[in-house]
Amino acid sequence: NSRNGAYFRKVDTQFGPIEVQVPRDRNGQFHQHTLPDYKQHSDVLESTIIKLYSKGVTTREIADLIEKMYGSHYSPAQVSNISKQMIPKVEAYHKRKLSDKFFCVYLDATYLPLRRETFEREAVYIAIGIKP
């Protein structure tokens, strides 16, 4: 197995886009360990996108922020695909077991204005339990 030149790959990082030269071999057996195959974005950018999305920032706003802060272009569809990584974690959170005993349970409701067919105020319920 002998070398067969190299190719350039663009990777978006927290410091902006960088171009990396990746060596090749004739049999295609070389795999770079520092950058996973087909990965074009760093984990830092993806975690930033997930954090912004969880705070309620829209996909278009996230795409604009990432481009302004890091110089990396993300489409709203890419942001949406990255944020879908949260879905299994949210489902696991909803299906978790709750403790049978609580020292104190605090229940409250906040009424938020919503516009559907007419202007309505709808309750958002909050429950906080404190374990002994």
One Martini backbone bead per residue (centre of mass of N, CA, C, O) as a GRO file, in nm:
protein
  132
    1ASN     BB    1   0.093   0.039   0.026
    2SER     BB    2   0.054   0.364  -0.106
    3ARG     BB    3   0.071   0.670  -0.177
    4ASN     BB    4  -0.196   0.934  -0.298
    5GLY     BB    5  -0.168   1.191  -0.165
    6ALA     BB    6  -0.412   1.463  -0.133
    7TYR     BB    7  -0.674   1.635   0.046
    8PHE     BB    8  -0.916   1.883   0.094
    9ARG     BB    9  -1.073   2.005   0.403
   10LYS     BB   10  -1.358   2.152   0.539
   11VAL     BB   11  -1.375   2.299   0.874
   12ASP     BB   12  -1.590   2.383   1.130
   13THR     BB   13  -1.506   2.606   1.387
   14GLN     BB   14  -1.476   2.818   1.660
   15PHE     BB   15  -1.243   2.981   1.469
   16GLY     BB   16  -1.342   2.882   1.206
   17PRO     BB   17  -1.261   2.808   0.900
   18ILE     BB   18  -1.079   2.518   0.790
   19GLU     BB   19  -0.800   2.371   0.617
   20VAL     BB   20  -0.740   2.026   0.547
   21GLN     BB   21  -0.485   1.789   0.502
   22VAL     BB   22  -0.549   1.470   0.353
   23PRO     BB   23  -0.432   1.172   0.331
   24ARG     BB   24  -0.359   0.915   0.088
   25ASP     BB   25  -0.433   0.588  -0.042
   26ARG     BB   26  -0.474   0.337  -0.270
   27ASN     BB   27  -0.669   0.141  -0.075
   28GLY     BB   28  -0.829   0.310   0.152
   29GLN     BB   29  -0.705   0.260   0.469
   30PHE     BB   30  -0.692   0.546   0.555
   31HIS     BB   31  -0.755   0.693   0.886
   32GLN     BB   32  -0.842   0.963   1.053
   33HIS     BB   33  -0.838   1.052   1.405
   34THR     BB   34  -0.893   1.365   1.438
   35LEU     BB   35  -1.106   1.325   1.197
   36PRO     BB   36  -1.393   1.235   1.116
   37ASP     BB   37  -1.573   1.103   0.891
   38TYR     BB   38  -1.769   1.351   0.729
   39LYS     BB   39  -1.689   1.581   0.919
   40GLN     BB   40  -1.765   1.952   0.924
   41HIS     BB   41  -1.813   1.985   1.237
   42SER     BB   42  -1.786   2.088   1.543
   43ASP     BB   43  -1.888   2.022   1.866
   44VAL     BB   44  -1.910   2.314   1.963
   45LEU     BB   45  -2.118   2.413   1.757
   46GLU     BB   46  -2.337   2.203   1.820
   47SER     BB   47  -2.372   2.278   2.121
   48THR     BB   48  -2.453   2.570   2.066
   49ILE     BB   49  -2.706   2.509   1.904
   50ILE     BB   50  -2.853   2.345   2.123
   51LYS     BB   51  -2.860   2.569   2.337
   52LEU     BB   52  -3.014   2.780   2.173
   53TYR     BB   53  -3.262   2.603   2.108
   54SER     BB   54  -3.341   2.549   2.413
   55LYS     BB   55  -3.393   2.876   2.452
   56GLY     BB   56  -3.574   2.959   2.173
   57VAL     BB   57  -3.416   2.988   1.925
   58THR     BB   58  -3.422   3.022   1.610
   59THR     BB   59  -3.291   2.888   1.325
   60ARG     BB   60  -3.226   3.158   1.185
   61GLU     BB   61  -3.083   3.295   1.422
   62ILE     BB   62  -2.864   3.084   1.456
   63ALA     BB   63  -2.741   3.105   1.174
   64ASP     BB   64  -2.663   3.405   1.204
   65LEU     BB   65  -2.487   3.383   1.460
   66ILE     BB   66  -2.276   3.181   1.354
   67GLU     BB   67  -2.180   3.357   1.120
   68LYS     BB   68  -2.091   3.605   1.292
   69MET     BB   69  -1.905   3.455   1.506
   70TYR     BB   70  -1.754   3.215   1.303
   71GLY     BB   71  -1.805   3.211   0.973
   72SER     BB   72  -2.029   2.991   0.954
   73HIS     BB   73  -2.244   2.824   0.740
   74TYR     BB   74  -2.592   2.787   0.823
   75SER     BB   75  -2.874   2.642   0.780
   76PRO     BB   76  -3.182   2.597   0.908
   77ALA     BB   77  -3.178   2.290   0.842
   78GLN     BB   78  -2.915   2.222   0.989
   79VAL     BB   79  -3.007   2.316   1.266
   80SER     BB   80  -3.243   2.120   1.285
   81ASN     BB   81  -3.076   1.857   1.261
   82ILE     BB   82  -2.901   1.907   1.513
   83SER     BB   83  -3.145   1.945   1.719
   84LYS     BB   84  -3.250   1.640   1.692
   85GLN     BB   85  -3.051   1.521   1.910
   86MET     BB   86  -3.249   1.588   2.158
   87ILE     BB   87  -3.496   1.398   2.147
   88PRO     BB   88  -3.397   1.144   2.311
   89LYS     BB   89  -3.346   1.306   2.575
   90VAL     BB   90  -3.634   1.406   2.617
   91GLU     BB   91  -3.772   1.128   2.621
   92ALA     BB   92  -3.610   1.021   2.864
   93TYR     BB   93  -3.709   1.239   3.060
   94HIS     BB   94  -4.019   1.166   3.039
   95LYS     BB   95  -3.956   0.840   3.122
   96ARG     BB   96  -3.876   0.877   3.394
   97LYS     BB   97  -3.840   0.814   3.719
   98LEU     BB   98  -4.018   0.879   4.006
   99SER     BB   99  -4.045   0.959   4.310
  100ASP     BB  100  -4.247   0.871   4.589
  101LYS     BB  101  -4.091   1.088   4.768
  102PHE     BB  102  -4.178   1.408   4.916
  103PHE     BB  103  -4.134   1.688   5.107
  104CYS     BB  104  -4.210   1.890   4.864
  105VAL     BB  105  -4.478   2.057   4.677
  106TYR     BB  106  -4.481   2.277   4.394
  107LEU     BB  107  -4.755   2.469   4.264
  108ASP     BB  108  -4.804   2.635   3.942
  109ALA     BB  109  -4.919   2.923   3.744
  110THR     BB  110  -4.891   3.059   3.414
  111TYR     BB  111  -5.015   3.325   3.221
  112LEU     BB  112  -5.042   3.322   2.870
  113PRO     BB  113  -5.050   3.484   2.579
  114LEU     BB  114  -5.269   3.384   2.310
  115ARG     BB  115  -5.298   3.337   1.948
  116ARG     BB  116  -5.558   3.223   1.775
  117GLU     BB  117  -5.858   3.301   1.709
  118THR     BB  118  -5.810   3.439   1.974
  119PHE     BB  119  -5.754   3.601   2.260
  120GLU     BB  120  -5.560   3.423   2.504
  121ARG     BB  121  -5.529   3.263   2.825
  122GLU     BB  122  -5.275   3.032   2.926
  123ALA     BB  123  -5.176   2.770   3.117
  124VAL     BB  124  -4.865   2.710   3.290
  125TYR     BB  125  -4.742   2.439   3.449
  126ILE     BB  126  -4.576   2.400   3.774
  127ALA     BB  127  -4.352   2.142   3.911
  128ILE     BB  128  -4.201   2.104   4.240
  129GLY     BB  129  -3.974   1.869   4.388
  130ILE     BB  130  -3.870   1.771   4.721
  131LYS     BB  131  -3.630   1.582   4.852
  132PRO     BB  132  -3.496   1.435   5.147
   0.00000   0.00000   0.00000
